[in-house]
PDB file of C-alpha atoms in Angstrom:
ATOM      1  CA  UNK A 246      39.735  -8.391 -40.822  1.00 92.00           C
ATOM      2  CA  UNK A 247      41.142 -11.159 -43.044  1.00 91.00           C
ATOM      3  CA  UNK A 248      39.878  -9.441 -46.187  1.00 92.00           C
ATOM      4  CA  UNK A 249      40.857  -5.879 -45.461  1.00 91.00           C
ATOM      5  CA  UNK A 250      43.679  -5.925 -42.906  1.00 91.00           C
ATOM      6  CA  UNK A 251      47.188  -7.217 -42.432  1.00 93.00           C
ATOM      7  CA  UNK A 252      48.484  -9.035 -39.399  1.00 95.00           C
ATOM      8  CA  UNK A 253      50.174  -6.672 -37.005  1.00 96.00           C
ATOM      9  CA  UNK A 254      47.960  -3.700 -37.863  1.00 97.00           C
ATOM     10  CA  UNK A 255      45.777  -1.913 -35.376  1.00 97.00           C
ATOM     11  CA  UNK A 256      41.943  -2.160 -35.532  1.00 97.00           C
ATOM     12  CA  UNK A 257      39.570   0.175 -33.806  1.00 98.00           C
ATOM     13  CA  UNK A 258      35.963  -0.633 -32.711  1.00 98.00           C
ATOM     14  CA  UNK A 259      34.445   2.580 -31.360  1.00 97.00           C
ATOM     15  CA  UNK A 260      31.258   0.839 -30.348  1.00 96.00           C
ATOM     16  CA  UNK A 261      32.911  -2.335 -29.066  1.00 96.00           C
ATOM     17  CA  UNK A 262      29.907  -3.698 -27.114  1.00 92.00           C
ATOM     18  CA  UNK A 263      30.677  -7.300 -25.977  1.00 93.00           C
ATOM     19  CA  UNK A 264      34.102  -7.286 -27.768  1.00 96.00           C
ATOM     20  CA  UNK A 265      33.591  -9.459 -30.829  1.00 96.00           C
ATOM     21  CA  UNK A 266      35.963  -7.279 -33.032  1.00 97.00           C
ATOM     22  CA  UNK A 267      38.628  -7.314 -30.310  1.00 98.00           C
ATOM     23  CA  UNK A 268      38.466 -11.156 -29.784  1.00 98.00           C
ATOM     24  CA  UNK A 269      38.706 -11.813 -33.526  1.00 97.00           C
ATOM     25  CA  UNK A 270      41.566  -9.271 -33.771  1.00 98.00           C
ATOM     26  CA  UNK A 271      43.502 -11.225 -31.013  1.00 97.00           C
ATOM     27  CA  UNK A 272      42.899 -14.488 -32.782  1.00 98.00           C
ATOM     28  CA  UNK A 273      44.126 -13.113 -36.137  1.00 97.00           C
ATOM     29  CA  UNK A 274      47.226 -11.305 -34.884  1.00 97.00           C
ATOM     30  CA  UNK A 275      45.896  -7.732 -34.895  1.00 98.00           C
ATOM     31  CA  UNK A 276      46.389  -5.026 -32.279  1.00 98.00           C
ATOM     32  CA  UNK A 277      42.994  -3.672 -31.170  1.00 98.00           C
ATOM     33  CA  UNK A 278      41.381  -0.691 -29.500  1.00 98.00           C
ATOM     34  CA  UNK A 279      37.847  -0.906 -28.190  1.00 98.00           C
ATOM     35  CA  UNK A 280      35.780   2.133 -27.054  1.00 98.00           C
ATOM     36  CA  UNK A 281      32.394   1.999 -25.472  1.00 96.00           C
ATOM     37  CA  UNK A 282      30.318   4.483 -23.300  1.00 94.00           C
ATOM     38  CA  UNK A 283      29.085   1.525 -21.282  1.00 93.00           C
ATOM     39  CA  UNK A 284      31.623   0.643 -18.499  1.00 95.00           C
ATOM     40  CA  UNK A 285      30.273  -2.905 -18.218  1.00 95.00           C
ATOM     41  CA  UNK A 286      30.883  -3.443 -21.949  1.00 94.00           C
ATOM     42  CA  UNK A 287      34.405  -2.176 -21.606  1.00 95.00           C
ATOM     43  CA  UNK A 288      35.046  -4.636 -18.765  1.00 97.00           C
ATOM     44  CA  UNK A 289      33.439  -7.600 -20.598  1.00 97.00           C
ATOM     45  CA  UNK A 290      35.340  -6.804 -23.743  1.00 97.00           C
ATOM     46  CA  UNK A 291      38.555  -6.627 -21.874  1.00 97.00           C
ATOM     47  CA  UNK A 292      37.969 -10.017 -20.231  1.00 98.00           C
ATOM     48  CA  UNK A 293      36.898 -11.740 -23.452  1.00 97.00           C
ATOM     49  CA  UNK A 294      39.892 -10.431 -25.426  1.00 97.00           C
ATOM     50  CA  UNK A 295      42.610 -10.976 -22.749  1.00 97.00           C
ATOM     51  CA  UNK A 296      44.173 -14.490 -22.853  1.00 97.00           C
ATOM     52  CA  UNK A 297      44.895 -15.934 -19.461  1.00 98.00           C
ATOM     53  CA  UNK A 298      48.208 -17.585 -18.528  1.00 97.00           C
ATOM     54  CA  UNK A 299      48.362 -21.178 -17.265  1.00 98.00           C
ATOM     55  CA  UNK A 300      48.852 -19.696 -13.811  1.00 98.00           C
ATOM     56  CA  UNK A 301      45.867 -17.457 -14.052  1.00 98.00           C
ATOM     57  CA  UNK A 302      43.648 -20.288 -15.242  1.00 98.00           C
ATOM     58  CA  UNK A 303      44.764 -22.276 -12.151  1.00 98.00           C
ATOM     59  CA  UNK A 304      43.875 -19.324  -9.942  1.00 98.00           C
ATOM     60  CA  UNK A 305      40.345 -19.244 -11.432  1.00 98.00           C
ATOM     61  CA  UNK A 306      40.031 -23.009 -10.964  1.00 98.00           C
ATOM     62  CA  UNK A 307      41.220 -22.781  -7.398  1.00 98.00           C
ATOM     63  CA  UNK A 308      38.543 -20.053  -6.794  1.00 98.00           C
ATOM     64  CA  UNK A 309      35.842 -22.304  -8.253  1.00 98.00           C
ATOM     65  CA  UNK A 310      36.895 -25.188  -5.943  1.00 98.00           C
ATOM     66  CA  UNK A 311      36.850 -22.791  -2.962  1.00 97.00           C
ATOM     67  CA  UNK A 312      33.216 -21.834  -3.808  1.00 98.00           C
ATOM     68  CA  UNK A 313      32.284 -25.424  -4.148  1.00 97.00           C
ATOM     69  CA  UNK A 314      33.520 -26.094  -0.668  1.00 97.00           C
ATOM     70  CA  UNK A 315      31.684 -23.086   0.661  1.00 96.00           C
ATOM     71  CA  UNK A 316      28.429 -24.174  -0.970  1.00 94.00           C
ATOM     72  CA  UNK A 317      28.731 -27.579   0.718  1.00 94.00           C
ATOM     73  CA  UNK A 318      29.462 -25.965   4.065  1.00 94.00           C
ATOM     74  CA  UNK A 319      26.501 -23.563   3.704  1.00 94.00           C
ATOM     75  CA  UNK A 320      24.138 -26.630   3.417  1.00 89.00           C
ATOM     76  CA  UNK A 321      25.039 -27.291   6.973  1.00 90.00           C
ATOM     77  CA  UNK A 322      25.349 -23.875   8.465  1.00 92.00           C
ATOM     78  CA  UNK A 323      24.699 -20.615   6.657  1.00 93.00           C
ATOM     79  CA  UNK A 324      26.694 -17.576   7.852  1.00 92.00           C
ATOM     80  CA  UNK A 325      25.293 -14.123   8.583  1.00 91.00           C
ATOM     81  CA  UNK A 326      26.579 -11.588   6.029  1.00 95.00           C
ATOM     82  CA  UNK A 327      26.434  -7.779   5.915  1.00 96.00           C
ATOM     83  CA  UNK A 328      24.811  -7.246   2.540  1.00 97.00           C
ATOM     84  CA  UNK A 329      26.291  -4.740   0.081  1.00 97.00           C
ATOM     85  CA  UNK A 330      23.903  -1.802  -0.147  1.00 96.00           C
ATOM     86  CA  UNK A 331      22.922  -0.653  -3.690  1.00 96.00           C
ATOM     87  CA  UNK A 332      19.955   1.359  -4.810  1.00 93.00           C
ATOM     88  CA  UNK A 333      16.790  -0.633  -5.293  1.00 93.00           C
ATOM     89  CA  UNK A 334      18.186  -3.611  -3.318  1.00 95.00           C
ATOM     90  CA  UNK A 335      15.141  -4.673  -1.360  1.00 94.00           C
ATOM     91  CA  UNK A 336      12.730  -4.489  -4.313  1.00 94.00           C
ATOM     92  CA  UNK A 337      14.929  -6.247  -6.850  1.00 94.00           C
ATOM     93  CA  UNK A 338      16.822  -8.886  -4.746  1.00 96.00           C
ATOM     94  CA  UNK A 339      15.821 -11.402  -2.224  1.00 96.00           C
ATOM     95  CA  UNK A 340      17.880 -11.152   0.906  1.00 96.00           C
ATOM     96  CA  UNK A 341      19.495 -14.605   0.656  1.00 96.00           C
ATOM     97  CA  UNK A 342      20.538 -13.759  -2.962  1.00 97.00           C
ATOM     98  CA  UNK A 343      22.009 -10.424  -1.922  1.00 97.00           C
ATOM     99  CA  UNK A 344      23.942 -12.216   0.840  1.00 97.00           C
ATOM    100  CA  UNK A 345      25.461 -14.690  -1.667  1.00 97.00           C
ATOM    101  CA  UNK A 346      26.280 -11.951  -4.228  1.00 98.00           C
ATOM    102  CA  UNK A 347      27.961  -9.920  -1.496  1.00 98.00           C
ATOM    103  CA  UNK A 348      29.961 -12.888  -0.300  1.00 98.00           C
ATOM    104  CA  UNK A 349      31.240 -13.656  -3.851  1.00 98.00           C
ATOM    105  CA  UNK A 350      32.204 -10.049  -4.559  1.00 98.00           C
ATOM    106  CA  UNK A 351      33.966  -9.680  -1.203  1.00 97.00           C
ATOM    107  CA  UNK A 352      36.082 -12.799  -2.059  1.00 97.00           C
ATOM    108  CA  UNK A 353      36.685 -11.533  -5.596  1.00 98.00           C
ATOM    109  CA  UNK A 354      37.864  -8.156  -4.251  1.00 98.00           C
ATOM    110  CA  UNK A 355      40.654  -9.960  -2.400  1.00 97.00           C
ATOM    111  CA  UNK A 356      42.077 -11.477  -5.610  1.00 98.00           C
ATOM    112  CA  UNK A 357      45.334  -9.668  -6.431  1.00 97.00           C
ATOM    113  CA  UNK A 358      45.642 -10.647 -10.009  1.00 98.00           C
ATOM    114  CA  UNK A 359      43.796  -8.075 -12.255  1.00 98.00           C
ATOM    115  CA  UNK A 360      42.963 -10.451 -15.028  1.00 98.00           C
ATOM    116  CA  UNK A 361      41.583 -13.106 -12.658  1.00 98.00           C
ATOM    117  CA  UNK A 362      39.686 -10.610 -10.641  1.00 98.00           C
ATOM    118  CA  UNK A 363      38.022  -9.072 -13.761  1.00 98.00           C
ATOM    119  CA  UNK A 364      37.161 -12.454 -15.137  1.00 98.00           C
ATOM    120  CA  UNK A 365      35.346 -13.402 -11.911  1.00 98.00           C
ATOM    121  CA  UNK A 366      33.508 -10.137 -11.764  1.00 98.00           C
ATOM    122  CA  UNK A 367      32.175 -10.846 -15.285  1.00 98.00           C
ATOM    123  CA  UNK A 368      31.005 -14.337 -14.096  1.00 98.00           C
ATOM    124  CA  UNK A 369      29.074 -12.602 -11.320  1.00 98.00           C
ATOM    125  CA  UNK A 370      27.775 -10.027 -13.692  1.00 97.00           C
ATOM    126  CA  UNK A 371      26.414 -12.792 -16.028  1.00 97.00           C
ATOM    127  CA  UNK A 372      24.116 -14.190 -13.277  1.00 97.00           C
ATOM    128  CA  UNK A 373      22.809 -11.013 -11.661  1.00 96.00           C
ATOM    129  CA  UNK A 374      19.668 -10.628 -13.751  1.00 93.00           C
ATOM    130  CA  UNK A 375      18.934 -14.305 -13.439  1.00 94.00           C
ATOM    131  CA  UNK A 376      19.003 -14.224  -9.612  1.00 96.00           C
ATOM    132  CA  UNK A 377      17.340 -10.884  -9.307  1.00 95.00           C
ATOM    133  CA  UNK A 378      13.617 -10.177  -9.334  1.00 93.00           C
ATOM    134  CA  UNK A 379      13.954  -8.608 -12.784  1.00 89.00           C
ATOM    135  CA  UNK A 380      12.022 -10.829 -15.144  1.00 85.00           C
ATOM    136  CA  UNK A 381      14.583 -10.932 -18.001  1.00 81.00           C
ATOM    137  CA  UNK A 382      17.223  -8.961 -19.887  1.00 77.00           C
ATOM    138  CA  UNK A 383      14.517  -7.579 -22.041  1.00 73.00           C
ATOM    139  CA  UNK A 384      11.626  -7.077 -19.657  1.00 78.00           C
ATOM    140  CA  UNK A 385      12.145  -4.731 -16.793  1.00 79.00           C
ATOM    141  CA  UNK A 386       9.445  -5.719 -14.271  1.00 83.00           C
ATOM    142  CA  UNK A 387       9.801  -7.346 -10.907  1.00 87.00           C
ATOM    143  CA  UNK A 388       8.826 -10.967 -10.482  1.00 89.00           C
ATOM    144  CA  UNK A 389       8.881 -13.182  -7.441  1.00 90.00           C
ATOM    145  CA  UNK A 390      11.221 -16.040  -8.465  1.00 92.00           C
ATOM    146  CA  UNK A 391      11.398 -17.728  -5.060  1.00 94.00           C
ATOM    147  CA  UNK A 392      15.101 -18.362  -5.249  1.00 95.00           C
ATOM    148  CA  UNK A 393      16.313 -20.852  -2.724  1.00 96.00           C
ATOM    149  CA  UNK A 394      19.458 -20.651  -0.554  1.00 96.00           C
ATOM    150  CA  UNK A 395      22.754 -21.438  -2.342  1.00 96.00           C
ATOM    151  CA  UNK A 396      21.166 -21.210  -5.819  1.00 97.00           C
ATOM    152  CA  UNK A 397      23.148 -18.014  -6.513  1.00 97.00           C
ATOM    153  CA  UNK A 398      26.412 -19.801  -5.686  1.00 97.00           C
ATOM    154  CA  UNK A 399      25.385 -22.756  -7.904  1.00 97.00           C
ATOM    155  CA  UNK A 400      24.637 -20.441 -10.795  1.00 98.00           C
ATOM    156  CA  UNK A 401      28.057 -18.765 -10.224  1.00 98.00           C
ATOM    157  CA  UNK A 402      29.863 -22.146 -10.288  1.00 98.00           C
ATOM    158  CA  UNK A 403      28.087 -23.333 -13.446  1.00 98.00           C
ATOM    159  CA  UNK A 404      28.807 -20.082 -15.368  1.00 98.00           C
ATOM    160  CA  UNK A 405      32.428 -19.926 -14.039  1.00 98.00           C
ATOM    161  CA  UNK A 406      33.210 -23.368 -15.348  1.00 98.00           C
ATOM    162  CA  UNK A 407      31.627 -22.587 -18.686  1.00 98.00           C
ATOM    163  CA  UNK A 408      33.481 -19.394 -19.026  1.00 98.00           C
ATOM    164  CA  UNK A 409      36.781 -20.961 -17.906  1.00 98.00           C
ATOM    165  CA  UNK A 410      36.460 -23.558 -20.618  1.00 98.00           C
ATOM    166  CA  UNK A 411      35.853 -20.798 -23.170  1.00 97.00           C
ATOM    167  CA  UNK A 412      38.700 -18.593 -22.104  1.00 98.00           C
ATOM    168  CA  UNK A 413      41.073 -21.532 -21.927  1.00 98.00           C
ATOM    169  CA  UNK A 414      40.495 -22.368 -25.557  1.00 98.00           C
ATOM    170  CA  UNK A 415      40.803 -18.772 -26.594  1.00 98.00           C
ATOM    171  CA  UNK A 416      44.025 -18.405 -24.599  1.00 98.00           C
ATOM    172  CA  UNK A 417      45.578 -21.301 -26.515  1.00 97.00           C
ATOM    173  CA  UNK A 418      44.695 -19.734 -29.949  1.00 97.00           C
ATOM    174  CA  UNK A 419      45.200 -16.011 -29.273  1.00 97.00           C
ATOM    175  CA  UNK A 420      48.320 -14.104 -30.287  1.00 96.00           C
ATOM    176  CA  UNK A 421      49.893 -13.169 -26.902  1.00 93.00           C
ATOM    177  CA  UNK A 422      52.172 -10.517 -28.440  1.00 95.00           C
ATOM    178  CA  UNK A 423      49.196  -8.493 -29.712  1.00 96.00           C
ATOM    179  CA  UNK A 424      47.901  -5.600 -27.653  1.00 96.00           C
ATOM    180  CA  UNK A 425      44.350  -4.779 -26.709  1.00 97.00           C
ATOM    181  CA  UNK A 426      43.311  -1.375 -25.197  1.00 97.00           C
ATOM    182  CA  UNK A 427      39.860  -0.762 -23.777  1.00 97.00           C
ATOM    183  CA  UNK A 428      38.558   2.767 -23.236  1.00 97.00           C
ATOM    184  CA  UNK A 429      35.307   3.640 -21.497  1.00 96.00           C
ATOM    185  CA  UNK A 430      34.439   6.812 -23.431  1.00 96.00           C
ATOM    186  CA  UNK A 431      32.005   8.560 -25.690  1.00 95.00           C
ATOM    187  CA  UNK A 432      32.963   8.016 -29.353  1.00 96.00           C
ATOM    188  CA  UNK A 433      31.849  11.437 -30.305  1.00 96.00           C
ATOM    189  CA  UNK A 434      35.124  12.554 -28.778  1.00 96.00           C
ATOM    190  CA  UNK A 435      38.207  10.282 -29.232  1.00 97.00           C
ATOM    191  CA  UNK A 436      40.798  12.781 -28.117  1.00 97.00           C
ATOM    192  CA  UNK A 437      42.623  10.074 -26.261  1.00 97.00           C
ATOM    193  CA  UNK A 438      43.598   8.675 -29.745  1.00 98.00           C
ATOM    194  CA  UNK A 439      46.175  10.381 -32.008  1.00 97.00           C
ATOM    195  CA  UNK A 440      45.385  11.464 -35.526  1.00 97.00           C
ATOM    196  CA  UNK A 441      46.020   8.704 -38.116  1.00 96.00           C
ATOM    197  CA  UNK A 442      46.767   6.127 -35.376  1.00 96.00           C
ATOM    198  CA  UNK A 443      44.625   3.161 -36.612  1.00 97.00           C
ATOM    199  CA  UNK A 444      44.793   1.038 -39.760  1.00 96.00           C
ATOM    200  CA  UNK A 445      41.182  -0.229 -39.903  1.00 96.00           C
ATOM    201  CA  UNK A 446      37.865   0.416 -38.256  1.00 96.00           C
ATOM    202  CA  UNK A 447      35.259  -2.380 -37.879  1.00 96.00           C
ATOM    203  CA  UNK A 448      32.163  -1.590 -35.879  1.00 95.00           C
ATOM    204  CA  UNK A 449      28.387  -1.762 -35.632  1.00 91.00           C
ATOM    205  CA  UNK A 450      27.008   1.741 -34.879  1.00 85.00           C
ATOM    206  CA  UNK A 451      24.141   2.004 -32.451  1.00 81.00           C
ATOM    207  CA  UNK A 452      20.539   1.857 -33.537  1.00 76.00           C
ATOM    208  CA  UNK A 453      18.147   4.613 -32.363  1.00 68.00           C
ATOM    209  CA  UNK A 454      15.478   3.993 -29.699  1.00 62.00           C
ATOM    210  CA  UNK A 455      15.778   0.173 -29.696  1.00 62.00           C
ATOM    211  CA  UNK A 456      17.402  -1.359 -26.638  1.00 63.00           C
ATOM    212  CA  UNK A 457      17.825   0.506 -23.301  1.00 68.00           C
ATOM    213  CA  UNK A 458      21.213  -0.701 -22.277  1.00 70.00           C
ATOM    214  CA  UNK A 459      21.271   1.538 -19.230  1.00 70.00           C
ATOM    215  CA  UNK A 460      18.021   0.105 -17.812  1.00 74.00           C
ATOM    216  CA  UNK A 461      18.684  -3.496 -18.396  1.00 78.00           C
ATOM    217  CA  UNK A 462      22.189  -3.505 -17.162  1.00 85.00           C
ATOM    218  CA  UNK A 463      22.052  -1.013 -14.262  1.00 89.00           C
ATOM    219  CA  UNK A 464      21.930  -3.649 -11.526  1.00 93.00           C
ATOM    220  CA  UNK A 465      25.022  -5.405 -12.881  1.00 95.00           C
ATOM    221  CA  UNK A 466      26.793  -2.093 -12.768  1.00 95.00           C
ATOM    222  CA  UNK A 467      25.592  -1.311  -9.279  1.00 96.00           C
ATOM    223  CA  UNK A 468      26.898  -4.606  -7.878  1.00 97.00           C
ATOM    224  CA  UNK A 469      30.255  -4.141  -9.718  1.00 97.00           C
ATOM    225  CA  UNK A 470      30.572  -0.460  -8.705  1.00 96.00           C
ATOM    226  CA  UNK A 471      30.507   0.750 -12.310  1.00 95.00           C
ATOM    227  CA  UNK A 472      29.197   4.242 -12.991  1.00 92.00           C
ATOM    228  CA  UNK A 473      25.531   4.009 -14.104  1.00 90.00           C
ATOM    229  CA  UNK A 474      24.893   7.610 -15.046  1.00 88.00           C
ATOM    230  CA  UNK A 475      27.783   8.100 -17.471  1.00 89.00           C
ATOM    231  CA  UNK A 476      26.196   5.676 -19.944  1.00 87.00           C
ATOM    232  CA  UNK A 477      22.714   6.715 -19.135  1.00 84.00           C
ATOM    233  CA  UNK A 478      23.389  10.355 -20.113  1.00 85.00           C
ATOM    234  CA  UNK A 479      25.844   9.722 -22.975  1.00 87.00           C
ATOM    235  CA  UNK A 480      24.502   6.663 -24.861  1.00 85.00           C
ATOM    236  CA  UNK A 481      23.741   7.531 -28.461  1.00 85.00           C
ATOM    237  CA  UNK A 482      20.290   6.415 -29.678  1.00 73.00           C
ATOM    238  CA  UNK A 483      19.010   5.544 -26.209  1.00 71.00           C
ATOM    239  CA  UNK A 484      15.401   4.930 -25.571  1.00 68.00           C
ATOM    240  CA  UNK A 485      15.696   7.453 -22.739  1.00 70.00           C
ATOM    241  CA  UNK A 486      16.759  10.107 -25.289  1.00 69.00           C
ATOM    242  CA  UNK A 487      14.016   9.607 -27.824  1.00 65.00           C
ATOM    243  CA  UNK A 488      11.090   8.102 -25.747  1.00 68.00           C
ATOM    244  CA  UNK A 489      11.456   9.903 -22.425  1.00 68.00           C
ATOM    245  CA  UNK A 490      13.184  13.167 -23.502  1.00 69.00           C
ATOM    246  CA  UNK A 491      11.350  13.311 -26.980  1.00 74.00           C
ATOM    247  CA  UNK A 492      14.472  14.289 -28.880  1.00 75.00           C
ATOM    248  CA  UNK A 493      13.927  14.530 -32.643  1.00 78.00           C
ATOM    249  CA  UNK A 494      15.396  11.832 -34.914  1.00 78.00           C
ATOM    250  CA  UNK A 495      17.773  14.457 -36.345  1.00 84.00           C
ATOM    251  CA  UNK A 496      19.744  14.180 -33.007  1.00 85.00           C
ATOM    252  CA  UNK A 497      20.803  10.620 -33.922  1.00 84.00           C
ATOM    253  CA  UNK A 498      22.226  11.859 -37.267  1.00 88.00           C
ATOM    254  CA  UNK A 499      24.012  14.717 -35.579  1.00 91.00           C
ATOM    255  CA  UNK A 500      25.624  12.363 -33.010  1.00 91.00           C
ATOM    256  CA  UNK A 501      26.718   9.810 -35.646  1.00 92.00           C
ATOM    257  CA  UNK A 502      28.298  12.548 -37.716  1.00 95.00           C
ATOM    258  CA  UNK A 503      30.460  13.536 -34.771  1.00 96.00           C
ATOM    259  CA  UNK A 504      31.424   9.877 -34.325  1.00 95.00           C
ATOM    260  CA  UNK A 505      32.287   9.523 -38.063  1.00 95.00           C
ATOM    261  CA  UNK A 506      34.344  12.782 -37.922  1.00 97.00           C
ATOM    262  CA  UNK A 507      36.451  11.379 -35.096  1.00 98.00           C
ATOM    263  CA  UNK A 508      36.809   7.982 -36.886  1.00 97.00           C
ATOM    264  CA  UNK A 509      38.012   9.824 -40.003  1.00 96.00           C
ATOM    265  CA  UNK A 510      40.527  11.755 -37.903  1.00 97.00           C
ATOM    266  CA  UNK A 511      42.135   8.708 -36.219  1.00 97.00           C
ATOM    267  CA  UNK A 512      42.211   6.496 -39.352  1.00 97.00           C
ATOM    268  CA  UNK A 513      45.291   6.462 -41.427  1.00 96.00           C
ATOM    269  CA  UNK A 514      45.042   7.954 -44.931  1.00 92.00           C
ATOM    270  CA  UNK A 515      44.066   5.352 -47.546  1.00 83.00           C
ATOM    271  CA  UNK A 516      42.873   3.031 -44.845  1.00 79.00           C
ATOM    272  CA  UNK A 517      39.358   1.525 -44.279  1.00 67.00           C
TER     273      UNK A 517
END
C-alpha cells in the first residue's frame, strides 16, 4: 500500500480472509473494501478493521467485568440453561460447554451497540474449537477433552482481554475518517461494485484443494447463526470440490479467470 497507493485512495481485497489488507489500509489512511465468500471471515475482518470509540471500549470492559462476576457466582451455584440447539451439538460439545456458550451468546445478543456486539461474537468464535470436541483447527476428529465447568467462561475472559488490548491499540492508530466496507459475496461476481471504482487491489487468491475452511469453521458459524452452506457450495478451490466432487484442475483456472475479469472491471484505468 505504501509503495503503490496514495493516502485517501480505495483498496479492494476480493479474498479478504481475516482482514489483514483492511487493517493496514485503515492504519495508512486508505478506504477499503473487503469481499469474502465466508461469512465468518467477513465478520472477523469487520471487527479487526473497525476502531472502537472510548465509549465502546468501556462497554466491552464492562461486559468482561460482568462475566468475571458470573464466573465467581457459578462456582457457588450453577444455573440451569436451555442450550442453543445446533446441528451436531451432542457429538461435538459437552453439555456444560454448550450451556456456557449459550449463556454468553444470549448476553451478547442483548448488547445494543453493533460494534461491541460483533467484537464479542468474534471473541466467542475464537474459543469454540478449543472448547469443542474437535481436536484442532486442522484436524476434524472428535476427542474427549474433559472440559470442566466454567472453563469456557475463563477462556472467553482471557481472549476478550487479549483482543480488547489489541483493538485499543489499533483504535488509537487507525484513521477514523477512512471507510471500510465488508461484503459477504462470491468474487466471481462483484456486481455490487461499480466499474472503475477502486484504485488498487491487494489480495491473496485461494489455493486449490488445500484447507477446507467450510469444514473447520462450521461450528463457529452454527453458534453465531452464520450461513454454512453458502461458503460450502461457493468456495473456490475447496477440498470438497476437488477431493469429494472430483472436479478437474481446470475448474480452478476457470474460476480465477472470472475473478480476475471482475477485478479488471472494477479497477480504475492505469491502476494496480
